[in-house]
Short mmCIF file of C-alpha atoms in Angstrom, two decimals:
data_model
loop_
_atom_site.label_atom_id
_atom_site.label_comp_id
_atom_site.label_asym_id
_atom_site.label_seq_id
_atom_site.Cartn_x
_atom_site.Cartn_y
_atom_site.Cartn_z
CA MET J 288 40.08 31.47 -15.59
CA LEU J 289 36.39 31.52 -14.64
CA ASN J 290 34.57 34.74 -13.74
CA ASP J 291 32.32 34.83 -10.67
CA ARG J 292 29.14 34.03 -12.62
CA ALA J 293 30.69 31.08 -14.45
CA ALA J 294 32.20 29.75 -11.23
CA ALA J 295 28.84 29.96 -9.47
CA SER J 296 27.16 28.17 -12.37
CA LEU J 297 29.75 25.39 -12.30
CA ILE J 298 29.42 24.95 -8.54
CA GLY J 299 25.64 24.80 -8.88
CA ALA J 300 25.88 22.14 -11.56
CA LEU J 301 28.26 20.08 -9.45
CA LEU J 302 25.97 20.31 -6.41
CA ALA J 303 22.99 19.25 -8.55
CA THR J 304 24.93 16.25 -9.81
CA VAL J 305 25.83 15.22 -6.27
CA PHE J 306 22.21 15.61 -5.14
CA GLN J 307 20.92 13.50 -8.02
CA SER J 308 23.43 10.77 -7.19
CA LEU J 309 22.18 10.71 -3.61
CA CYS J 310 18.53 10.74 -4.76
CA PRO J 311 18.57 8.70 -7.98
CA SER J 312 14.80 8.65 -8.45
CA ALA J 313 11.49 9.91 -7.12
CA HIS J 314 11.13 6.60 -5.32
CA ALA J 315 13.88 7.64 -2.90
CA GLN J 316 11.58 10.25 -1.37
CA GLN J 317 8.93 7.67 -0.57
CA ARG J 318 9.02 5.02 2.13
CA LEU J 319 7.43 1.60 1.80
CA TYR J 320 6.09 -0.47 4.69
CA ALA J 321 4.96 -4.09 4.70
CA LEU J 322 2.66 -6.08 7.00
CA ASP J 323 2.96 -9.85 7.12
CA VAL J 324 0.35 -12.34 8.29
CA THR J 325 1.96 -12.62 11.74
CA GLY J 326 1.40 -8.92 12.47
CA GLN J 327 5.01 -7.85 11.88
CA VAL J 328 5.29 -4.40 10.33
CA SER J 329 8.60 -3.59 8.64
CA GLU J 330 10.02 -0.86 6.48
CA VAL J 331 11.19 -2.11 3.10
CA LEU J 332 14.65 -0.67 2.50
CA ASN J 333 16.04 -0.23 -1.03
CA PHE J 334 12.63 -1.18 -2.40
CA ASP J 335 13.44 0.20 -5.84
CA SER J 336 16.77 -1.56 -6.20
CA PHE J 337 18.42 -4.85 -5.38
CA PRO J 338 18.91 -6.24 -2.83
CA ALA J 339 16.02 -5.00 -0.71
CA SER J 340 15.72 -5.76 3.00
CA LEU J 341 13.20 -5.53 5.83
CA ALA J 342 13.75 -3.38 8.92
CA PRO J 343 11.26 -4.31 11.68
CA VAL J 344 9.18 -1.40 13.00
CA ALA J 345 6.66 -3.06 15.33
CA SER J 346 4.86 -6.31 15.98
CA VAL J 347 1.10 -5.93 16.30
CA ALA J 348 -0.36 -8.36 18.82
CA ALA J 349 -3.14 -10.62 17.56
CA GLY J 350 -6.05 -11.97 19.56
CA SER J 351 -7.40 -15.48 19.30
CA GLY J 352 -8.48 -16.18 15.72
CA GLU J 353 -7.44 -12.73 14.53
CA GLU J 354 -6.11 -12.47 10.95
CA PHE J 355 -4.19 -9.51 9.51
CA ARG J 356 -5.71 -8.33 6.24
CA GLY J 357 -4.36 -4.93 5.18
CA LEU J 358 -2.07 -1.95 5.72
CA ALA J 359 -2.46 1.71 4.71
CA TYR J 360 -0.62 4.98 5.26
CA ASP J 361 -2.82 7.73 6.71
CA HIS J 362 -1.37 10.98 5.36
CA VAL J 363 -3.73 12.98 7.59
CA THR J 364 -2.17 11.72 10.84
CA ASP J 365 1.17 10.47 9.42
CA GLU J 366 0.48 7.00 10.80
CA LEU J 367 0.04 3.50 9.45
CA VAL J 368 -3.35 1.80 9.80
CA VAL J 369 -3.48 -1.97 10.30
CA LEU J 370 -6.58 -3.94 9.32
CA SER J 371 -7.37 -7.27 10.96
CA LEU J 372 -10.40 -9.53 11.05
CA ILE J 373 -11.81 -11.45 14.03
CA GLY J 374 -14.77 -13.50 12.88
CA ALA J 375 -17.08 -10.95 11.26
CA THR J 376 -15.53 -7.97 13.05
CA ALA J 377 -12.97 -5.78 11.31
CA ARG J 378 -10.51 -4.00 13.58
CA LEU J 379 -8.40 -0.96 12.69
CA GLN J 380 -5.35 0.02 14.72
CA ARG J 381 -3.02 2.99 14.35
CA LEU J 382 0.74 2.49 14.27
CA ASP J 383 3.30 5.27 14.63
CA PRO J 384 6.14 4.20 12.31
CA VAL J 385 8.64 6.34 14.25
CA THR J 386 7.95 5.10 17.78
CA GLY J 387 6.38 1.73 16.95
CA GLN J 388 3.47 2.52 19.28
CA VAL J 389 0.15 0.82 18.44
CA ALA J 390 -3.22 2.28 19.46
CA PRO J 391 -6.83 1.16 18.84
CA PHE J 392 -8.73 3.05 16.15
CA CYS J 393 -12.13 1.43 15.68
CA ALA J 394 -13.96 -1.84 15.11
CA PHE J 395 -17.12 -2.64 13.15
CA PHE J 396 -19.10 -5.46 11.55
CA ALA J 397 -17.51 -6.30 8.21
CA PRO J 398 -17.48 -9.95 7.18
CA LEU J 399 -14.68 -10.96 4.80
CA ALA J 400 -12.89 -7.61 5.18
CA ASP J 401 -9.65 -7.69 3.21
CA GLY J 402 -7.50 -4.92 1.75
CA LEU J 403 -7.19 -1.31 2.97
CA ASP J 404 -6.03 2.05 1.65
CA VAL J 405 -6.54 5.78 2.20
CA ARG J 406 -7.94 8.11 -0.46
CA ALA J 407 -6.44 11.51 -1.25
CA ASP J 408 -9.25 13.17 0.75
CA GLY J 409 -8.24 11.15 3.83
CA SER J 410 -11.14 8.71 3.85
CA LEU J 411 -10.42 5.01 4.35
CA VAL J 412 -11.35 2.39 1.77
CA MET J 413 -11.67 -1.29 2.62
CA GLY J 414 -12.45 -4.36 0.56
CA ARG J 415 -15.35 -6.48 1.79
CA SER J 416 -17.24 -9.61 0.78
CA LEU J 417 -15.30 -10.14 -2.46
CA ASP J 418 -17.48 -7.89 -4.62
CA ARG J 419 -17.81 -4.62 -2.75
CA LEU J 420 -15.83 -1.79 -1.17
CA VAL J 421 -16.54 0.13 2.02
CA LEU J 422 -15.81 3.86 2.42
CA ILE J 423 -15.12 4.36 6.12
CA ASP J 424 -15.94 7.61 7.91
CA ARG J 425 -12.97 8.59 10.08
CA ALA J 426 -15.03 10.07 12.90
CA SER J 427 -17.83 7.54 13.29
CA CYS J 428 -16.22 4.42 11.81
CA ALA J 429 -19.45 3.93 9.86
CA GLY J 430 -19.12 2.66 6.33
CA ASP J 431 -20.87 3.29 3.02
CA VAL J 432 -20.90 0.19 0.82
CA VAL J 433 -20.03 0.44 -2.88
CA ASP J 434 -21.19 -2.61 -4.84
CA LEU J 435 -18.83 -3.56 -7.65
CA THR J 436 -19.62 -5.00 -11.06
CA MET J 437 -16.91 -7.64 -10.67
CA PRO J 438 -16.58 -10.27 -13.42
CA MET J 439 -17.15 -13.90 -12.51
CA ALA J 440 -13.45 -14.64 -13.04
CA LEU J 441 -12.70 -12.65 -9.90
CA ALA J 442 -15.23 -14.38 -7.66
CA GLN J 443 -12.28 -15.76 -5.69
CA THR J 444 -10.22 -12.79 -4.58
CA ASP J 445 -7.84 -11.71 -1.84
CA ALA J 446 -9.20 -8.16 -2.17
CA GLY J 447 -5.80 -6.52 -1.86
CA LEU J 448 -6.35 -2.84 -2.50
CA ALA J 449 -4.52 0.27 -3.73
CA VAL J 450 -6.20 3.63 -4.34
CA ASP J 451 -4.55 6.23 -6.56
CA ALA J 452 -4.80 10.01 -6.25
CA ARG J 453 -7.66 10.12 -8.76
CA GLY J 454 -9.77 7.90 -6.53
CA LYS J 455 -9.60 4.73 -8.59
CA ALA J 456 -9.11 1.50 -6.65
CA ALA J 457 -7.03 -1.39 -7.98
CA ILE J 458 -8.33 -4.68 -6.58
CA LEU J 459 -6.42 -7.93 -6.57
CA GLY J 460 -7.65 -11.30 -7.69
CA ALA J 461 -6.08 -14.39 -6.13
CA ASP J 462 -5.69 -15.90 -9.61
CA GLY J 463 -3.38 -13.06 -10.65
CA ASN J 464 -6.07 -10.95 -12.32
CA ALA J 465 -7.06 -7.52 -11.10
CA GLN J 466 -9.67 -4.84 -11.71
CA ARG J 467 -9.62 -1.06 -11.40
CA ALA J 468 -12.83 0.09 -9.71
CA ASP J 469 -14.59 3.45 -9.68
CA LEU J 470 -15.59 4.34 -6.12
CA LEU J 471 -18.47 6.49 -7.32
CA ASP J 472 -20.45 4.08 -9.46
CA GLY J 473 -18.84 0.70 -8.73
CA SER J 474 -17.91 0.08 -12.36
CA THR J 475 -14.76 -1.94 -13.01
CA ALA J 476 -12.30 -2.43 -15.85
CA PRO J 477 -9.23 -4.65 -16.23
CA PHE J 478 -6.15 -3.37 -14.40
CA ASP J 479 -3.16 -3.74 -16.70
CA ALA J 480 -0.62 -4.99 -14.18
CA ALA J 481 0.99 -8.38 -14.64
CA LEU J 482 0.36 -10.18 -11.35
CA PHE J 483 0.80 -13.77 -10.30
CA SER J 484 -1.38 -16.34 -8.57
CA GLY J 485 -1.03 -16.08 -4.80
CA THR J 486 -0.71 -12.30 -4.69
CA THR J 487 -2.01 -11.01 -1.35
CA ALA J 488 -0.99 -7.34 -1.15
CA LEU J 489 -0.88 -4.50 -3.65
CA GLU J 490 0.48 -0.95 -3.72
CA VAL J 491 1.15 1.61 -6.43
CA ASP J 492 3.74 4.35 -6.06
CA ARG J 493 3.24 7.91 -7.29
CA ASP J 494 5.00 7.11 -10.56
CA GLY J 495 2.63 4.25 -11.33
CA THR J 496 4.98 1.37 -10.46
CA VAL J 497 3.06 -1.61 -9.09
CA TYR J 498 4.41 -3.41 -6.03
CA TYR J 499 2.90 -6.61 -4.69
CA GLY J 500 3.53 -9.25 -2.06
CA GLN J 501 2.61 -12.91 -2.10
CA PHE J 502 1.50 -15.64 0.30
CA ASP J 503 4.99 -17.17 0.47
CA GLY J 504 6.72 -13.94 1.49
CA ALA J 505 8.01 -12.98 -1.94
CA MET J 506 7.63 -9.38 -3.09
CA PHE J 507 7.94 -7.99 -6.59
CA TYR J 508 7.69 -4.67 -8.35
CA ASP J 509 7.30 -3.26 -11.84
CA GLY J 510 4.69 -5.71 -13.03
CA ALA J 511 6.00 -8.78 -14.82
CA ALA J 512 9.58 -7.51 -14.75
CA LEU J 513 10.00 -9.05 -11.26
CA GLY J 514 12.76 -6.64 -10.43
CA GLN J 515 13.21 -8.01 -6.93
CA SER J 516 12.23 -10.82 -4.61
CA LEU J 517 12.15 -10.26 -0.89
CA GLY J 518 11.63 -12.96 1.73
CA SER J 519 9.64 -12.28 4.89
CA GLY J 520 10.79 -15.18 7.02
CA GLY J 521 8.37 -17.46 5.20
CA ALA J 522 5.39 -15.36 6.34
CA GLY J 523 3.12 -14.10 3.59
CA PHE J 524 2.40 -10.42 3.06
CA ALA J 525 -0.93 -9.02 4.24
CA GLY J 526 -0.42 -5.42 3.17
CA LEU J 527 1.90 -2.82 1.62
CA ALA J 528 1.79 0.95 2.14
CA PHE J 529 3.72 3.88 0.70
CA THR J 530 4.05 7.01 2.84
CA GLU J 531 2.49 9.18 0.14
CA PRO J 532 -0.78 8.89 -1.77
CA ALA J 533 -0.26 6.86 -4.92
CA ASP J 534 -0.57 8.62 -8.25
CA GLY J 535 -0.47 5.65 -10.58
#
């Protein structure tokens, strides 16, 4: 027969086992959102297992000639930020993932804007003009340009973007290559994630797992392991965003 201390220990162990079964990994405490090229924002359910599915959150209206180019989670305001491009003007809109309400944020001149994320300090980072990044001031919407030493092999890029908690930015290449860029000096080095041609969105979770979406609506994770494939109604992905800063 168990004494009180042994019984309490056993109950605690059983409760811990139950909790771990309900939360099998650190991924379960994160939420992943996806933006497709039509402006549909959805939560990706069961993103770390199979099968995954999309739960629509909101549809962001697009103006004439407007193209959706990126999605980020703003941990300062607990909102999603949607990047779109109209001609040479980049537009940022805020999206409340709980209510689905969309509100204007700011707009500025940024030709070839593509790819968006939020740094650990709350500042926004955007890809621009294939070989540079823009650090966006939250209050003024002004941007400081960081020129990158990108190799010639990445001259053609979709500029998908993911920033980790140390401030490094992983930048996609449309040919399946990628570079990790330093936001302070613009230096780059190969990013050791196995990606595929046609990748258009990139995100890294806090454990370092790489997630990416493609032009045909497929989505994969864990590098070349291709642990899952997720359709998006035939619409390609324009952005992915975890609800916590990445630490990959």
